[in-house]
N, CA, C and O atoms as a CHARMM CRD file, in Angstrom:
* protein
*
  268
    1    1 CYS  N    -14.95200 -13.99700 -14.50300 PROA 1      0.00000
    2    1 CYS  CA   -14.56300 -12.83200 -15.26100 PROA 1      0.00000
    3    1 CYS  C    -14.43200 -11.63800 -14.31500 PROA 1      0.00000
    4    1 CYS  O    -15.39900 -11.26800 -13.64900 PROA 1      0.00000
    5    2 GLU  N    -13.27800 -11.05300 -14.25500 PROA 2      0.00000
    6    2 GLU  CA   -13.05100  -9.91300 -13.37000 PROA 2      0.00000
    7    2 GLU  C    -13.42100  -8.61900 -14.08300 PROA 2      0.00000
    8    2 GLU  O    -13.07300  -8.42300 -15.24800 PROA 2      0.00000
    9    3 LYS  N    -14.12500  -7.74000 -13.38700 PROA 3      0.00000
   10    3 LYS  CA   -14.46300  -6.42500 -13.92100 PROA 3      0.00000
   11    3 LYS  C    -14.11600  -5.38300 -12.88100 PROA 3      0.00000
   12    3 LYS  O    -14.22200  -5.64200 -11.68300 PROA 3      0.00000
   13    4 ARG  N    -13.70300  -4.21300 -13.32300 PROA 4      0.00000
   14    4 ARG  CA   -13.46600  -3.11100 -12.39700 PROA 4      0.00000
   15    4 ARG  C    -14.80400  -2.64300 -11.86900 PROA 4      0.00000
   16    4 ARG  O    -15.82100  -2.75600 -12.55300 PROA 4      0.00000
   17    5 ALA  N    -14.80900  -2.11800 -10.65800 PROA 5      0.00000
   18    5 ALA  CA   -16.05400  -1.63900 -10.05100 PROA 5      0.00000
   19    5 ALA  C    -16.73600  -0.59300 -10.91100 PROA 5      0.00000
   20    5 ALA  O    -17.96500  -0.52600 -10.92900 PROA 5      0.00000
   21    6 SER  N    -15.98100   0.22100 -11.62000 PROA 6      0.00000
   22    6 SER  CA   -16.58800   1.25500 -12.44500 PROA 6      0.00000
   23    6 SER  C    -17.33800   0.67400 -13.63400 PROA 6      0.00000
   24    6 SER  O    -18.18900   1.35300 -14.20800 PROA 6      0.00000
   25    7 ALA  N    -17.04500  -0.57100 -14.02000 PROA 7      0.00000
   26    7 ALA  CA   -17.73400  -1.19000 -15.13900 PROA 7      0.00000
   27    7 ALA  C    -19.18600  -1.50300 -14.80000 PROA 7      0.00000
   28    7 ALA  O    -20.01100  -1.65400 -15.70200 PROA 7      0.00000
   29    8 ALA  N    -19.50900  -1.60100 -13.51900 PROA 8      0.00000
   30    8 ALA  CA   -20.87900  -1.89800 -13.11600 PROA 8      0.00000
   31    8 ALA  C    -21.82000  -0.74400 -13.40600 PROA 8      0.00000
   32    8 ALA  O    -22.99800  -0.96200 -13.68700 PROA 8      0.00000
   33    9 ASP  N    -21.32400   0.46200 -13.34100 PROA 9      0.00000
   34    9 ASP  CA   -22.16000   1.64500 -13.54700 PROA 9      0.00000
   35    9 ASP  C    -21.25700   2.79300 -13.97100 PROA 9      0.00000
   36    9 ASP  O    -20.55300   3.37000 -13.14200 PROA 9      0.00000
   37   10 GLU  N    -21.27500   3.12200 -15.24000 PROA 10     0.00000
   38   10 GLU  CA   -20.39000   4.16600 -15.76200 PROA 10     0.00000
   39   10 GLU  C    -20.69200   5.54700 -15.18900 PROA 10     0.00000
   40   10 GLU  O    -19.86300   6.45000 -15.29600 PROA 10     0.00000
   41   11 SER  N    -21.87700   5.72800 -14.57600 PROA 11     0.00000
   42   11 SER  CA   -22.22700   7.04700 -14.03500 PROA 11     0.00000
   43   11 SER  C    -21.70200   7.26000 -12.62000 PROA 11     0.00000
   44   11 SER  O    -21.77900   8.37200 -12.09800 PROA 11     0.00000
   45   12 ALA  N    -21.17000   6.21200 -11.99200 PROA 12     0.00000
   46   12 ALA  CA   -20.66300   6.32300 -10.62200 PROA 12     0.00000
   47   12 ALA  C    -19.13900   6.25000 -10.62700 PROA 12     0.00000
   48   12 ALA  O    -18.56100   5.45700 -11.37000 PROA 12     0.00000
   49   13 PRO  N    -18.48500   7.06800  -9.80600 PROA 13     0.00000
   50   13 PRO  CA   -17.01600   7.03300  -9.74400 PROA 13     0.00000
   51   13 PRO  C    -16.49200   5.69200  -9.23300 PROA 13     0.00000
   52   13 PRO  O    -17.14500   5.01800  -8.43500 PROA 13     0.00000
   53   14 GLU  N    -15.32400   5.32500  -9.69900 PROA 14     0.00000
   54   14 GLU  CA   -14.68300   4.08300  -9.29100 PROA 14     0.00000
   55   14 GLU  C    -14.48600   4.04800  -7.77800 PROA 14     0.00000
   56   14 GLU  O    -14.14500   5.05800  -7.16300 PROA 14     0.00000
   57   15 ASN  N    -14.70400   2.87500  -7.18800 PROA 15     0.00000
   58   15 ASN  CA   -14.47800   2.63200  -5.75800 PROA 15     0.00000
   59   15 ASN  C    -15.27300   3.56300  -4.85600 PROA 15     0.00000
   60   15 ASN  O    -14.73200   4.10900  -3.89500 PROA 15     0.00000
   61   16 THR  N    -16.56000   3.74600  -5.15900 PROA 16     0.00000
   62   16 THR  CA   -17.44800   4.52400  -4.30500 PROA 16     0.00000
   63   16 THR  C    -18.61300   3.64700  -3.87400 PROA 16     0.00000
   64   16 THR  O    -18.88200   2.61200  -4.48400 PROA 16     0.00000
   65   17 ALA  N    -19.29900   4.06600  -2.82300 PROA 17     0.00000
   66   17 ALA  CA   -20.46500   3.30900  -2.36000 PROA 17     0.00000
   67   17 ALA  C    -21.50600   3.18400  -3.46800 PROA 17     0.00000
   68   17 ALA  O    -22.16500   2.15000  -3.58300 PROA 17     0.00000
   69   18 ALA  N    -21.65900   4.22500  -4.28600 PROA 18     0.00000
   70   18 ALA  CA   -22.65100   4.18900  -5.36600 PROA 18     0.00000
   71   18 ALA  C    -22.36100   3.07700  -6.36600 PROA 18     0.00000
   72   18 ALA  O    -23.27500   2.36500  -6.78100 PROA 18     0.00000
   73   19 VAL  N    -21.11200   2.92200  -6.75100 PROA 19     0.00000
   74   19 VAL  CA   -20.79800   1.88200  -7.72500 PROA 19     0.00000
   75   19 VAL  C    -20.85100   0.49500  -7.08000 PROA 19     0.00000
   76   19 VAL  O    -21.19800  -0.47600  -7.75400 PROA 19     0.00000
   77   20 PHE  N    -20.51800   0.38100  -5.80000 PROA 20     0.00000
   78   20 PHE  CA   -20.64800  -0.90400  -5.10900 PROA 20     0.00000
   79   20 PHE  C    -22.11800  -1.30500  -5.02300 PROA 20     0.00000
   80   20 PHE  O    -22.45700  -2.46100  -5.27900 PROA 20     0.00000
   81   21 ASP  N    -22.98900  -0.36900  -4.66600 PROA 21     0.00000
   82   21 ASP  CA   -24.42700  -0.64500  -4.60500 PROA 21     0.00000
   83   21 ASP  C    -24.95400  -1.09200  -5.96400 PROA 21     0.00000
   84   21 ASP  O    -25.73800  -2.03700  -6.05100 PROA 21     0.00000
   85   22 SER  N    -24.52100  -0.41100  -7.02300 PROA 22     0.00000
   86   22 SER  CA   -24.95100  -0.75300  -8.37500 PROA 22     0.00000
   87   22 SER  C    -24.49600  -2.15700  -8.76000 PROA 22     0.00000
   88   22 SER  O    -25.26200  -2.93300  -9.33100 PROA 22     0.00000
   89   23 ALA  N    -23.25800  -2.47100  -8.44600 PROA 23     0.00000
   90   23 ALA  CA   -22.72400  -3.79600  -8.77500 PROA 23     0.00000
   91   23 ALA  C    -23.48800  -4.89400  -8.04200 PROA 23     0.00000
   92   23 ALA  O    -23.84500  -5.90700  -8.64300 PROA 23     0.00000
   93   24 LEU  N    -23.73800  -4.70200  -6.75700 PROA 24     0.00000
   94   24 LEU  CA   -24.46800  -5.69700  -5.97600 PROA 24     0.00000
   95   24 LEU  C    -25.89400  -5.85500  -6.47300 PROA 24     0.00000
   96   24 LEU  O    -26.41400  -6.97000  -6.50500 PROA 24     0.00000
   97   25 ALA  N    -26.54400  -4.74500  -6.86500 PROA 25     0.00000
   98   25 ALA  CA   -27.90900  -4.79200  -7.39000 PROA 25     0.00000
   99   25 ALA  C    -27.97500  -5.59200  -8.69600 PROA 25     0.00000
  100   25 ALA  O    -29.00100  -6.19600  -9.00800 PROA 25     0.00000
  101   26 LYS  N    -26.88400  -5.59100  -9.44900 PROA 26     0.00000
  102   26 LYS  CA   -26.82600  -6.33100 -10.71100 PROA 26     0.00000
  103   26 LYS  C    -26.36700  -7.77300 -10.51500 PROA 26     0.00000
  104   26 LYS  O    -26.23700  -8.52500 -11.48100 PROA 26     0.00000
  105   27 GLY  N    -26.12300  -8.15700  -9.26000 PROA 27     0.00000
  106   27 GLY  CA   -25.71200  -9.52200  -8.97300 PROA 27     0.00000
  107   27 GLY  C    -24.22200  -9.77100  -9.07500 PROA 27     0.00000
  108   27 GLY  O    -23.78800 -10.92100  -9.01600 PROA 27     0.00000
  109   28 TYR  N    -23.42100  -8.71600  -9.22900 PROA 28     0.00000
  110   28 TYR  CA   -21.97200  -8.86500  -9.27100 PROA 28     0.00000
  111   28 TYR  C    -21.43800  -9.02600  -7.84500 PROA 28     0.00000
  112   28 TYR  O    -22.01900  -8.50400  -6.89300 PROA 28     0.00000
  113   29 SER  N    -20.34800  -9.73900  -7.71200 PROA 29     0.00000
  114   29 SER  CA   -19.65100  -9.76100  -6.42700 PROA 29     0.00000
  115   29 SER  C    -18.61100  -8.64400  -6.46800 PROA 29     0.00000
  116   29 SER  O    -18.20000  -8.20800  -7.54300 PROA 29     0.00000
  117   30 ILE  N    -18.19600  -8.19300  -5.30500 PROA 30     0.00000
  118   30 ILE  CA   -17.19500  -7.13100  -5.26400 PROA 30     0.00000
  119   30 ILE  C    -16.02500  -7.56900  -4.39200 PROA 30     0.00000
  120   30 ILE  O    -16.17600  -8.38000  -3.47800 PROA 30     0.00000
  121   31 GLU  N    -14.88100  -7.02400  -4.68900 PROA 31     0.00000
  122   31 GLU  CA   -13.66700  -7.25900  -3.90600 PROA 31     0.00000
  123   31 GLU  C    -13.15500  -5.89600  -3.47300 PROA 31     0.00000
  124   31 GLU  O    -13.07800  -4.97000  -4.27900 PROA 31     0.00000
  125   32 LEU  N    -12.80900  -5.77800  -2.21500 PROA 32     0.00000
  126   32 LEU  CA   -12.31700  -4.50900  -1.68700 PROA 32     0.00000
  127   32 LEU  C    -10.86300  -4.65100  -1.27000 PROA 32     0.00000
  128   32 LEU  O    -10.48700  -5.62700  -0.62100 PROA 32     0.00000
  129   33 ASP  N    -10.05400  -3.68100  -1.64000 PROA 33     0.00000
  130   33 ASP  CA    -8.65000  -3.63200  -1.21900 PROA 33     0.00000
  131   33 ASP  C     -8.52500  -2.57100  -0.14200 PROA 33     0.00000
  132   33 ASP  O     -8.70000  -1.38300  -0.41200 PROA 33     0.00000
  133   34 MET  N     -8.22200  -2.99400   1.07900 PROA 34     0.00000
  134   34 MET  CA    -8.15900  -2.07600   2.21100 PROA 34     0.00000
  135   34 MET  C     -6.70300  -1.85000   2.60700 PROA 34     0.00000
  136   34 MET  O     -5.90200  -2.78300   2.66400 PROA 34     0.00000
  137   35 GLN  N     -6.38600  -0.59200   2.87500 PROA 35     0.00000
  138   35 GLN  CA    -5.04800  -0.23600   3.32900 PROA 35     0.00000
  139   35 GLN  C     -5.16400   0.70400   4.53100 PROA 35     0.00000
  140   35 GLN  O     -6.19600   1.34500   4.72900 PROA 35     0.00000
  141   36 ARG  N     -4.11100   0.77700   5.31800 PROA 36     0.00000
  142   36 ARG  CA    -4.08700   1.62000   6.50900 PROA 36     0.00000
  143   36 ARG  C     -3.20600   2.83000   6.26600 PROA 36     0.00000
  144   36 ARG  O     -2.10700   2.70400   5.72600 PROA 36     0.00000
  145   37 THR  N     -3.69000   4.01700   6.66800 PROA 37     0.00000
  146   37 THR  CA    -2.91900   5.25000   6.53200 PROA 37     0.00000
  147   37 THR  C     -1.99600   5.43400   7.73900 PROA 37     0.00000
  148   37 THR  O     -2.07900   4.68600   8.71400 PROA 37     0.00000
  149   38 ALA  N     -1.12900   6.42300   7.66300 PROA 38     0.00000
  150   38 ALA  CA    -0.17400   6.69500   8.74400 PROA 38     0.00000
  151   38 ALA  C     -0.85800   7.02000  10.06500 PROA 38     0.00000
  152   38 ALA  O     -0.33400   6.71300  11.13600 PROA 38     0.00000
  153   39 ASP  N     -2.04400   7.64900   9.98400 PROA 39     0.00000
  154   39 ASP  CA    -2.76100   8.00100  11.20700 PROA 39     0.00000
  155   39 ASP  C     -3.84000   6.97700  11.55400 PROA 39     0.00000
  156   39 ASP  O     -4.81300   7.30000  12.23500 PROA 39     0.00000
  157   40 ASP  N     -3.66400   5.73900  11.08100 PROA 40     0.00000
  158   40 ASP  CA    -4.45300   4.57200  11.47600 PROA 40     0.00000
  159   40 ASP  C     -5.88800   4.55700  10.95100 PROA 40     0.00000
  160   40 ASP  O     -6.75700   3.94400  11.57000 PROA 40     0.00000
  161   41 HSD  N     -6.15400   5.21500   9.83100 PROA 41     0.00000
  162   41 HSD  CA    -7.46100   5.12000   9.17400 PROA 41     0.00000
  163   41 HSD  C     -7.40100   4.01000   8.14100 PROA 41     0.00000
  164   41 HSD  O     -6.35700   3.78000   7.53000 PROA 41     0.00000
  165   42 LEU  N     -8.52000   3.32100   7.94300 PROA 42     0.00000
  166   42 LEU  CA    -8.60700   2.31600   6.89100 PROA 42     0.00000
  167   42 LEU  C     -9.23300   2.96500   5.66400 PROA 42     0.00000
  168   42 LEU  O    -10.24700   3.65500   5.76600 PROA 42     0.00000
  169   43 VAL  N     -8.62600   2.74200   4.50800 PROA 43     0.00000
  170   43 VAL  CA    -9.13500   3.28700   3.25000 PROA 43     0.00000
  171   43 VAL  C     -9.23000   2.15800   2.23200 PROA 43     0.00000
  172   43 VAL  O     -8.44100   1.21300   2.25800 PROA 43     0.00000
  173   44 PHE  N    -10.20100   2.26700   1.34200 PROA 44     0.00000
  174   44 PHE  CA   -10.37600   1.28900   0.28100 PROA 44     0.00000
  175   44 PHE  C     -9.76500   1.84400  -1.00200 PROA 44     0.00000
  176   44 PHE  O    -10.39200   2.63200  -1.71100 PROA 44     0.00000
  177   45 VAL  N     -8.54600   1.42700  -1.28600 PROA 45     0.00000
  178   45 VAL  CA    -7.82800   1.87400  -2.46800 PROA 45     0.00000
  179   45 VAL  C     -7.08900   0.66500  -3.03800 PROA 45     0.00000
  180   45 VAL  O     -6.32900   0.00000  -2.33300 PROA 45     0.00000
  181   46 HSD  N     -7.32000   0.39200  -4.30600 PROA 46     0.00000
  182   46 HSD  CA    -6.67900  -0.75700  -4.94000 PROA 46     0.00000
  183   46 HSD  C     -5.20100  -0.50000  -5.21400 PROA 46     0.00000
  184   46 HSD  O     -4.36400  -1.37400  -4.98900 PROA 46     0.00000
  185   47 ASP  N     -4.88300   0.68400  -5.69400 PROA 47     0.00000
  186   47 ASP  CA    -3.51800   1.00300  -6.09700 PROA 47     0.00000
  187   47 ASP  C     -2.60300   1.15800  -4.87900 PROA 47     0.00000
  188   47 ASP  O     -3.06200   1.59100  -3.82200 PROA 47     0.00000
  189   48 PRO  N     -1.33300   0.81800  -5.00600 PROA 48     0.00000
  190   48 PRO  CA    -0.40100   0.99700  -3.88500 PROA 48     0.00000
  191   48 PRO  C     -0.01100   2.45900  -3.66700 PROA 48     0.00000
  192   48 PRO  O      0.52700   2.81500  -2.61800 PROA 48     0.00000
  193   49 THR  N     -0.28700   3.30500  -4.67000 PROA 49     0.00000
  194   49 THR  CA     0.01100   4.73200  -4.56100 PROA 49     0.00000
  195   49 THR  C     -1.25300   5.52900  -4.87100 PROA 49     0.00000
  196   49 THR  O     -2.23100   4.98000  -5.37900 PROA 49     0.00000
  197   50 VAL  N     -1.22900   6.82600  -4.56200 PROA 50     0.00000
  198   50 VAL  CA    -2.41300   7.66300  -4.75500 PROA 50     0.00000
  199   50 VAL  C     -2.40600   8.44100  -6.07000 PROA 50     0.00000
  200   50 VAL  O     -3.36000   9.16600  -6.35400 PROA 50     0.00000
  201   51 GLY  N     -1.36500   8.30800  -6.86900 PROA 51     0.00000
  202   51 GLY  CA    -1.20200   9.10900  -8.07500 PROA 51     0.00000
  203   51 GLY  C     -2.28800   8.98200  -9.12300 PROA 51     0.00000
  204   51 GLY  O     -2.62400   9.97600  -9.76700 PROA 51     0.00000
  205   52 ARG  N     -2.85100   7.79900  -9.32200 PROA 52     0.00000
  206   52 ARG  CA    -3.85000   7.60700 -10.37000 PROA 52     0.00000
  207   52 ARG  C     -5.21200   8.18400 -10.00200 PROA 52     0.00000
  208   52 ARG  O     -5.97200   8.58700 -10.88300 PROA 52     0.00000
  209   53 THR  N     -5.52400   8.22600  -8.72100 PROA 53     0.00000
  210   53 THR  CA    -6.87900   8.61500  -8.31200 PROA 53     0.00000
  211   53 THR  C     -6.95800   9.94600  -7.57000 PROA 53     0.00000
  212   53 THR  O     -8.05200  10.37700  -7.20500 PROA 53     0.00000
  213   54 THR  N     -5.82900  10.60200  -7.34200 PROA 54     0.00000
  214   54 THR  CA    -5.83000  11.88500  -6.63600 PROA 54     0.00000
  215   54 THR  C     -4.82000  12.82100  -7.29300 PROA 54     0.00000
  216   54 THR  O     -4.15000  12.45200  -8.25700 PROA 54     0.00000
  217   55 TYR  N     -4.72300  14.01600  -6.76700 PROA 55     0.00000
  218   55 TYR  CA    -3.70200  14.96100  -7.22100 PROA 55     0.00000
  219   55 TYR  C     -2.38700  14.77900  -6.46100 PROA 55     0.00000
  220   55 TYR  O     -1.40100  15.45600  -6.75300 PROA 55     0.00000
  221   56 GLY  N     -2.37200  13.87800  -5.49900 PROA 56     0.00000
  222   56 GLY  CA    -1.18000  13.63000  -4.69600 PROA 56     0.00000
  223   56 GLY  C     -0.26300  12.61800  -5.35100 PROA 56     0.00000
  224   56 GLY  O     -0.47800  12.20100  -6.49000 PROA 56     0.00000
  225   57 SER  N      0.76000  12.23300  -4.61200 PROA 57     0.00000
  226   57 SER  CA     1.68400  11.20900  -5.09200 PROA 57     0.00000
  227   57 SER  C      2.22200  10.43700  -3.89900 PROA 57     0.00000
  228   57 SER  O      2.15600  10.90300  -2.76200 PROA 57     0.00000
  229   58 GLY  N      2.74200   9.28100  -4.16300 PROA 58     0.00000
  230   58 GLY  CA     3.35900   8.47000  -3.11500 PROA 58     0.00000
  231   58 GLY  C      2.49300   7.32200  -2.64500 PROA 58     0.00000
  232   58 GLY  O      1.34100   7.16700  -3.04900 PROA 58     0.00000
  233   59 LYS  N      3.09600   6.51500  -1.76800 PROA 59     0.00000
  234   59 LYS  CA     2.40600   5.35600  -1.20100 PROA 59     0.00000
  235   59 LYS  C      1.36600   5.80500  -0.18600 PROA 59     0.00000
  236   59 LYS  O      1.45400   6.90800   0.35400 PROA 59     0.00000
  237   60 ILE  N      0.38600   4.95300   0.07400 PROA 60     0.00000
  238   60 ILE  CA    -0.71100   5.28200   0.98200 PROA 60     0.00000
  239   60 ILE  C     -0.27900   5.20300   2.44600 PROA 60     0.00000
  240   60 ILE  O     -0.67000   6.05300   3.24600 PROA 60     0.00000
  241   61 ALA  N      0.50500   4.21800   2.80300 PROA 61     0.00000
  242   61 ALA  CA     0.85500   3.98500   4.21000 PROA 61     0.00000
  243   61 ALA  C      1.44700   5.19400   4.93100 PROA 61     0.00000
  244   61 ALA  O      1.08900   5.41200   6.08800 PROA 61     0.00000
  245   62 PRO  N      2.32200   5.99000   4.33100 PROA 62     0.00000
  246   62 PRO  CA     2.88100   7.13300   5.06600 PROA 62     0.00000
  247   62 PRO  C      2.02100   8.40000   5.01400 PROA 62     0.00000
  248   62 PRO  O      2.39900   9.42400   5.58400 PROA 62     0.00000
  249   63 ILE  N      0.88000   8.34100   4.34300 PROA 63     0.00000
  250   63 ILE  CA     0.03000   9.53700   4.20000 PROA 63     0.00000
  251   63 ILE  C     -1.02800   9.56400   5.30500 PROA 63     0.00000
  252   63 ILE  O     -1.60200   8.53000   5.64800 PROA 63     0.00000
  253   64 CYS  N     -1.27900  10.74000   5.85200 PROA 64     0.00000
  254   64 CYS  CA    -2.34300  10.92400   6.83600 PROA 64     0.00000
  255   64 CYS  C     -3.66100  11.16300   6.11800 PROA 64     0.00000
  256   64 CYS  O     -3.71100  11.85600   5.10200 PROA 64     0.00000
  257   65 TYR  N     -4.72100  10.58300   6.65300 PROA 65     0.00000
  258   65 TYR  CA    -6.05200  10.74900   6.09500 PROA 65     0.00000
  259   65 TYR  C     -6.57700  12.14700   6.41300 PROA 65     0.00000
  260   65 TYR  O     -6.48400  12.60700   7.55000 PROA 65     0.00000
  261   66 MET  N     -7.11800  12.80200   5.42700 PROA 66     0.00000
  262   66 MET  CA    -7.69100  14.15000   5.63300 PROA 66     0.00000
  263   66 MET  C     -9.12900  14.16800   5.14300 PROA 66     0.00000
  264   66 MET  O     -9.43200  13.62800   4.07900 PROA 66     0.00000
  265   67 ILE  N    -10.00100  14.77400   5.90100 PROA 67     0.00000
  266   67 ILE  CA   -11.41200  14.89800   5.49600 PROA 67     0.00000
  267   67 ILE  C    -11.59600  16.24600   4.84800 PROA 67     0.00000
  268   67 ILE  O    -12.70100  16.58200   4.42500 PROA 67     0.00000
């Protein structure tokens, strides 16, 4: 049965270390989707674009990572 990472702990944001820790503590396995940004950073984002989880738009590959 597949569950989104946020289903493990409704108090933790989706795809964060907090929700991964919660899922593992409950005995769930996790799957990570890793993508590379234009400036060669690795990011864990399931969606092919950033529109659903950020205020930005577009595909991840041509975007530079900003801290």
